[in-house]
Amino acid sequence: MKSIGKALLWIAGIGILLLIPTAGGKIFDAVTSKMEEKEAAPIELKDINRAPAAEAASGNAEAAKERYLEGLKYFQASNYEKAEEEWLEAQELDPYNQQVQEGLKRIRAITAKDQPE
């Protein structure tokens, strides 16, 4: 019996909360009058895909890919110093390129083994 009373009380509370904004209270009236007084300014949308920053980012990504591939050639030829140089340049162009990050990790692991302790 108590649970039914609690449920009815809960439903009544939710009903009151839902009716407050539509009842024409002071807050509701104040907000609607402010909205009616002032017309919102139109919003101008820009095509961000054609923005200079987007073009530069895609150009950097392409240049970073080229540097990565050059570094990969050096890496496969066991010229780790040149591979690292290329991959560091690629990292500057695109710091979030995962292939470049993995390549640099591999070089560091290989060169760490070659150095005496």
XYZ file of N, CA and C in Angstrom:
351
model
N 0.811 -1.184 0.000
C 0.000 0.000 0.000
C 0.867 1.265 0.000
N 1.970 1.210 0.752
C 2.861 2.367 0.802
C 3.477 2.632 -0.568
N 3.821 1.573 -1.285
C 4.465 1.754 -2.585
C 3.512 2.388 -3.594
N 2.218 2.078 -3.505
C 1.235 2.699 -4.402
C 1.125 4.195 -4.090
N 1.129 4.537 -2.815
C 1.069 5.943 -2.409
C 2.286 6.713 -2.889
N 3.457 6.085 -2.770
C 4.687 6.737 -3.236
C 4.651 6.924 -4.747
N 4.154 5.917 -5.448
C 4.085 6.001 -6.907
C 3.142 7.120 -7.333
N 1.986 7.216 -6.684
C 1.031 8.280 -7.020
C 1.600 9.664 -6.709
N 2.304 9.769 -5.596
C 2.931 11.035 -5.227
C 3.994 11.425 -6.252
N 4.749 10.459 -6.691
C 5.802 10.687 -7.686
C 5.183 11.142 -9.007
N 4.125 10.464 -9.440
C 3.453 10.824 -10.690
C 2.862 12.226 -10.588
N 2.275 12.563 -9.453
C 1.710 13.903 -9.260
C 2.805 14.962 -9.319
N 3.952 14.672 -8.714
C 5.076 15.613 -8.742
C 5.576 15.857 -10.152
N 5.710 14.794 -10.925
C 6.153 14.927 -12.320
C 5.118 15.721 -13.116
N 3.850 15.443 -12.878
C 2.785 16.170 -13.574
C 2.840 17.655 -13.302
N 3.091 18.021 -12.057
C 3.193 19.443 -11.697
C 4.384 20.085 -12.394
N 5.507 19.372 -12.418
C 6.699 19.911 -13.083
C 6.465 20.111 -14.571
N 5.699 19.225 -15.170
C 5.418 19.363 -16.596
C 4.447 20.502 -16.882
N 3.581 20.804 -15.944
C 2.583 21.852 -16.153
C 3.107 23.255 -15.875
N 4.153 23.390 -15.102
C 4.658 24.715 -14.718
C 4.983 25.587 -15.933
N 5.779 25.108 -16.920
C 6.104 25.990 -18.042
C 4.896 26.373 -18.881
N 3.891 25.516 -18.966
C 2.736 25.819 -19.811
C 1.667 26.603 -19.076
N 1.829 26.774 -17.782
C 0.795 27.442 -16.991
C 0.832 28.951 -17.131
N 1.811 29.497 -17.821
C 1.884 30.939 -17.986
C 2.397 31.636 -16.750
N 3.323 30.997 -16.026
C 3.907 31.601 -14.839
C 4.799 32.776 -15.197
N 5.307 33.452 -14.185
C 6.130 34.647 -14.389
C 7.388 34.335 -15.203
N 8.048 33.232 -14.881
C 9.285 32.882 -15.599
C 8.966 32.589 -17.056
N 7.932 31.803 -17.281
C 7.541 31.459 -18.647
C 7.202 32.719 -19.437
N 6.417 33.610 -18.833
C 6.033 34.851 -19.503
C 7.248 35.725 -19.799
N 8.180 35.809 -18.852
C 9.376 36.632 -19.041
C 10.219 36.102 -20.198
N 10.393 34.801 -20.253
C 11.216 34.209 -21.314
C 10.552 34.386 -22.668
N 9.276 34.097 -22.760
C 8.601 34.227 -24.055
C 8.535 35.672 -24.520
N 8.368 36.625 -23.600
C 8.326 38.028 -24.019
C 9.691 38.475 -24.534
N 10.762 38.016 -23.916
C 12.111 38.357 -24.395
C 12.349 37.762 -25.776
N 11.858 36.552 -25.971
C 12.048 35.895 -27.267
C 11.259 36.612 -28.359
N 10.098 37.119 -28.030
C 9.268 37.809 -29.010
C 9.803 39.196 -29.332
N 10.446 39.858 -28.372
C 10.970 41.211 -28.565
C 12.098 41.249 -29.577
N 12.958 40.292 -29.496
C 14.187 40.349 -30.268
C 14.216 39.199 -31.269
N 14.437 39.539 -32.513
C 14.547 38.508 -33.530
C 16.015 38.109 -33.638
N 16.257 36.846 -33.675
C 17.629 36.349 -33.727
C 18.275 36.725 -35.054
N 19.540 37.087 -34.977
C 20.288 37.432 -36.177
C 20.531 36.167 -36.993
N 20.507 36.279 -38.306
C 20.764 35.088 -39.124
C 22.202 34.612 -38.937
N 22.367 33.337 -39.022
C 23.683 32.724 -38.839
C 24.286 32.452 -40.209
N 25.516 32.892 -40.387
C 26.216 32.644 -41.637
C 27.097 31.416 -41.459
N 26.875 30.423 -42.280
C 27.653 29.193 -42.201
C 28.798 29.254 -43.197
N 29.916 28.698 -42.801
C 31.081 28.668 -43.671
C 31.386 27.229 -44.044
N 31.870 27.036 -45.244
C 32.271 25.709 -45.689
C 33.691 25.471 -45.198
N 33.820 24.741 -44.094
C 35.140 24.563 -43.490
C 36.016 23.601 -44.276
N 35.432 22.808 -45.158
C 36.247 21.914 -45.977
C 37.090 22.687 -46.973
N 36.663 23.888 -47.307
C 37.414 24.709 -48.256
C 38.242 25.783 -47.559
N 38.286 25.743 -46.264
C 39.045 26.730 -45.505
C 40.543 26.502 -45.714
N 41.359 27.557 -45.648
C 42.803 27.411 -45.846
C 43.450 26.429 -44.876
N 42.983 26.393 -43.639
C 43.571 25.470 -42.666
C 43.336 24.024 -43.075
N 42.164 23.724 -43.613
C 41.869 22.359 -44.051
C 42.754 21.983 -45.232
N 42.962 22.933 -46.151
C 43.831 22.665 -47.291
C 45.267 22.441 -46.829
N 45.718 23.244 -45.894
C 47.076 23.091 -45.379
C 47.233 21.764 -44.667
N 46.229 21.372 -43.902
C 46.303 20.109 -43.173
C 46.363 18.934 -44.131
N 45.557 18.957 -45.194
C 45.594 17.844 -46.137
C 46.910 17.844 -46.904
N 47.451 19.037 -47.198
C 48.751 19.121 -47.859
C 49.859 18.596 -46.968
N 49.795 18.915 -45.674
C 50.788 18.405 -44.732
C 50.687 16.896 -44.600
N 49.477 16.371 -44.587
C 49.297 14.927 -44.463
C 49.894 14.214 -45.668
N 49.702 14.778 -46.852
C 50.257 14.168 -48.065
C 51.783 14.241 -48.055
N 52.333 15.382 -47.660
C 53.790 15.526 -47.583
C 54.360 14.588 -46.521
N 53.658 14.434 -45.410
C 54.107 13.527 -44.352
C 54.111 12.089 -44.856
N 53.109 11.736 -45.645
C 53.047 10.375 -46.203
C 54.239 10.123 -47.123
N 54.587 11.127 -47.933
C 55.746 10.997 -48.819
C 57.029 10.819 -48.009
N 57.191 11.616 -46.951
C 58.378 11.503 -46.095
C 58.410 10.126 -45.421
N 57.248 9.640 -45.003
C 57.181 8.320 -44.373
C 57.642 7.238 -45.352
N 57.172 7.307 -46.587
C 57.549 6.292 -47.578
C 59.038 6.351 -47.898
N 59.590 7.572 -47.960
C 61.041 7.699 -48.166
C 61.793 7.076 -46.993
N 61.337 7.360 -45.791
C 61.961 6.783 -44.606
C 61.850 5.274 -44.587
N 60.742 4.752 -45.081
C 60.547 3.305 -45.127
C 61.563 2.643 -46.045
N 61.874 3.299 -47.165
C 62.904 2.772 -48.077
C 64.250 2.688 -47.361
N 64.609 3.756 -46.642
C 65.869 3.750 -45.895
C 65.843 2.691 -44.797
N 64.719 2.558 -44.130
C 64.595 1.576 -43.049
C 64.799 0.164 -43.589
N 64.192 -0.137 -44.735
C 64.324 -1.466 -45.328
C 65.747 -1.735 -45.799
N 66.487 -0.668 -46.092
C 67.891 -0.807 -46.486
C 68.810 -0.753 -45.273
N 68.254 -0.775 -44.075
C 68.983 -0.723 -42.799
C 69.746 0.580 -42.598
N 69.351 1.632 -43.287
C 69.937 2.951 -43.083
C 69.027 3.697 -42.096
N 69.188 3.340 -40.827
C 68.278 3.825 -39.797
C 68.420 5.323 -39.527
N 69.623 5.845 -39.718
C 69.837 7.273 -39.487
C 69.031 8.112 -40.481
N 69.094 7.751 -41.759
C 68.340 8.483 -42.783
C 66.835 8.254 -42.616
N 66.455 7.034 -42.249
C 65.035 6.737 -42.026
C 64.495 7.603 -40.899
N 65.281 7.726 -39.839
C 64.849 8.547 -38.707
C 64.709 10.013 -39.121
N 65.641 10.512 -39.929
C 65.553 11.894 -40.407
C 64.254 12.128 -41.178
N 63.946 11.205 -42.091
C 62.722 11.338 -42.892
C 61.481 11.285 -42.005
N 61.480 10.365 -41.062
C 60.305 10.193 -40.209
C 60.141 11.349 -39.226
N 61.248 11.951 -38.811
C 61.137 13.132 -37.952
C 60.550 14.310 -38.732
N 60.930 14.436 -40.009
C 60.332 15.471 -40.855
C 58.837 15.202 -41.035
N 58.495 13.927 -41.246
C 57.083 13.555 -41.396
C 56.308 13.855 -40.117
N 56.945 13.628 -38.983
C 56.296 13.886 -37.693
C 56.011 15.376 -37.515
N 56.919 16.220 -37.985
C 56.691 17.668 -37.902
C 55.502 18.086 -38.766
N 55.353 17.442 -39.929
C 54.251 17.775 -40.830
C 52.913 17.249 -40.329
N 52.940 16.040 -39.760
C 51.700 15.413 -39.285
C 51.994 14.669 -37.987
N 51.915 15.357 -36.849
C 52.284 14.747 -35.572
C 51.374 13.602 -35.131
N 50.218 13.427 -35.770
C 49.284 12.376 -35.363
C 49.337 11.147 -36.271
N 50.278 11.105 -37.193
C 50.402 9.976 -38.110
C 50.932 8.760 -37.347
N 50.096 7.737 -37.239
C 50.448 6.551 -36.457
C 51.587 5.759 -37.088
N 51.647 5.695 -38.417
C 52.725 4.959 -39.081
C 54.078 5.577 -38.760
N 54.128 6.890 -38.767
C 55.378 7.587 -38.439
C 55.768 7.292 -36.997
N 54.807 7.356 -36.090
C 55.085 7.088 -34.673
C 55.626 5.671 -34.485
N 55.003 4.709 -35.158
C 55.455 3.317 -35.042
C 56.851 3.145 -35.635
N 57.111 3.801 -36.761
C 58.433 3.717 -37.378
C 59.517 4.271 -36.464
N 59.252 5.406 -35.847
C 60.224 5.994 -34.918
C 60.444 5.091 -33.705
N 59.389 4.443 -33.228
C 59.544 3.501 -32.105
C 60.441 2.337 -32.499
N 60.246 1.823 -33.722
C 61.080 0.702 -34.186
C 62.541 1.113 -34.288
N 62.785 2.302 -34.820
C 64.173 2.766 -34.942
C 64.802 2.921 -33.565
N 64.080 3.490 -32.635
C 64.620 3.672 -31.280
C 64.903 2.329 -30.621
N 64.052 1.356 -30.869
C 64.281 0.020 -30.301
C 65.521 -0.617 -30.915
N 65.686 -0.470 -32.219
C 66.846 -1.060 -32.903
C 68.130 -0.363 -32.484
N 68.124 0.967 -32.464
C 69.350 1.693 -32.119
C 69.694 1.533 -30.643
N 68.705 1.302 -29.795
C 68.985 1.072 -28.372
C 69.699 -0.261 -28.182
N 69.376 -1.251 -28.995
C 70.039 -2.563 -28.912
C 71.491 -2.468 -29.365
N 71.739 -1.601 -30.367
C 73.081 -1.475 -30.925
C 74.041 -0.734 -30.009
N 73.530 0.080 -29.094
C 74.399 0.863 -28.223
C 74.844 0.027 -27.030
N 76.141 0.130 -26.676
C 76.615 -0.613 -25.499
C 76.059 -0.001 -24.217
N 75.853 -0.849 -23.232
C 75.283 -0.384 -21.963
C 76.322 0.133 -21.028
